[in-house]
């Protein structure tokens, strides 16, 4: 497993995802508002089913497109 950057340390593994952050213009570690449901459920989820917050800049996203473990 790749070492987490300092800004993402301490995040619970069941809430961790990686997403493309539009503000940072790169992939960032993020925290989900709910436990990670699994890739299949996340892929089928709709807008506003989950919220992920970029741990670097704090931007929140409600569209699970381009989120992964």
mmCIF file of C-alpha atoms in Angstrom:
data_model
loop_
_atom_site.group_PDB
_atom_site.id
_atom_site.type_symbol
_atom_site.label_atom_id
_atom_site.label_comp_id
_atom_site.label_asym_id
_atom_site.label_seq_id
_atom_site.Cartn_x
_atom_site.Cartn_y
_atom_site.Cartn_z
ATOM 1 C CA UNK A 1 0.000 0.000 0.000
ATOM 2 C CA UNK A 2 1.221 3.445 -0.886
ATOM 3 C CA UNK A 3 1.997 5.774 2.003
ATOM 4 C CA UNK A 4 -0.661 8.424 2.606
ATOM 5 C CA UNK A 5 0.374 12.076 2.378
ATOM 6 C CA UNK A 6 0.433 14.011 5.631
ATOM 7 C CA UNK A 7 -2.853 15.830 4.890
ATOM 8 C CA UNK A 8 -4.674 12.459 4.698
ATOM 9 C CA UNK A 9 -3.230 10.787 7.791
ATOM 10 C CA UNK A 10 -5.740 9.706 10.410
ATOM 11 C CA UNK A 11 -8.662 9.247 8.040
ATOM 12 C CA UNK A 12 -10.648 6.065 8.779
ATOM 13 C CA UNK A 13 -10.126 3.453 6.052
ATOM 14 C CA UNK A 14 -13.870 2.859 5.714
ATOM 15 C CA UNK A 15 -14.405 6.524 4.751
ATOM 16 C CA UNK A 16 -11.377 7.010 2.470
ATOM 17 C CA UNK A 17 -11.598 7.553 -1.292
ATOM 18 C CA UNK A 18 -9.497 9.223 -3.932
ATOM 19 C CA UNK A 19 -11.100 11.659 -6.342
ATOM 20 C CA UNK A 20 -10.197 14.172 -8.993
ATOM 21 C CA UNK A 21 -10.461 17.564 -7.300
ATOM 22 C CA UNK A 22 -11.475 20.316 -9.708
ATOM 23 C CA UNK A 23 -10.075 23.035 -7.428
ATOM 24 C CA UNK A 24 -6.695 21.344 -6.901
ATOM 25 C CA UNK A 25 -6.627 20.149 -10.549
ATOM 26 C CA UNK A 26 -5.293 16.712 -9.545
ATOM 27 C CA UNK A 27 -6.186 13.504 -7.726
ATOM 28 C CA UNK A 28 -6.619 13.981 -3.979
ATOM 29 C CA UNK A 29 -7.525 11.907 -0.952
ATOM 30 C CA UNK A 30 -11.022 12.576 0.341
ATOM 31 C CA UNK A 31 -13.342 11.550 3.152
ATOM 32 C CA UNK A 32 -16.838 10.197 2.551
ATOM 33 C CA UNK A 33 -19.820 11.222 4.634
ATOM 34 C CA UNK A 34 -20.806 7.517 4.948
ATOM 35 C CA UNK A 35 -18.883 4.245 5.052
ATOM 36 C CA UNK A 36 -17.457 3.153 1.700
ATOM 37 C CA UNK A 37 -20.200 0.997 0.135
ATOM 38 C CA UNK A 38 -18.037 -0.883 -2.341
ATOM 39 C CA UNK A 39 -17.111 -0.112 -5.923
ATOM 40 C CA UNK A 40 -20.288 -1.565 -7.474
ATOM 41 C CA UNK A 41 -22.649 0.472 -5.312
ATOM 42 C CA UNK A 42 -20.580 3.621 -5.681
ATOM 43 C CA UNK A 43 -20.575 3.212 -9.484
ATOM 44 C CA UNK A 44 -24.392 2.907 -9.512
ATOM 45 C CA UNK A 45 -25.093 5.679 -7.011
ATOM 46 C CA UNK A 46 -26.798 8.900 -7.993
ATOM 47 C CA UNK A 47 -25.983 12.541 -7.434
ATOM 48 C CA UNK A 48 -26.179 13.408 -3.708
ATOM 49 C CA UNK A 49 -26.199 9.758 -2.503
ATOM 50 C CA UNK A 50 -22.705 10.362 -1.100
ATOM 51 C CA UNK A 51 -20.592 13.407 -0.331
ATOM 52 C CA UNK A 52 -16.808 13.388 -0.418
ATOM 53 C CA UNK A 53 -14.670 16.216 0.904
ATOM 54 C CA UNK A 54 -11.181 16.850 -0.468
ATOM 55 C CA UNK A 55 -8.826 16.607 2.485
ATOM 56 C CA UNK A 56 -6.416 19.078 0.912
ATOM 57 C CA UNK A 57 -8.645 22.050 0.034
ATOM 58 C CA UNK A 58 -11.999 21.175 1.629
ATOM 59 C CA UNK A 59 -14.073 21.231 -1.566
ATOM 60 C CA UNK A 60 -17.121 18.948 -1.331
ATOM 61 C CA UNK A 61 -18.367 16.777 -4.172
ATOM 62 C CA UNK A 62 -21.763 15.068 -4.524
ATOM 63 C CA UNK A 63 -21.239 13.291 -7.842
ATOM 64 C CA UNK A 64 -19.393 9.977 -7.323
ATOM 65 C CA UNK A 65 -17.938 10.004 -10.837
ATOM 66 C CA UNK A 66 -14.153 9.471 -10.684
ATOM 67 C CA UNK A 67 -14.042 8.308 -7.062
ATOM 68 C CA UNK A 68 -12.099 5.169 -6.224
ATOM 69 C CA UNK A 69 -10.345 3.339 -3.404
#
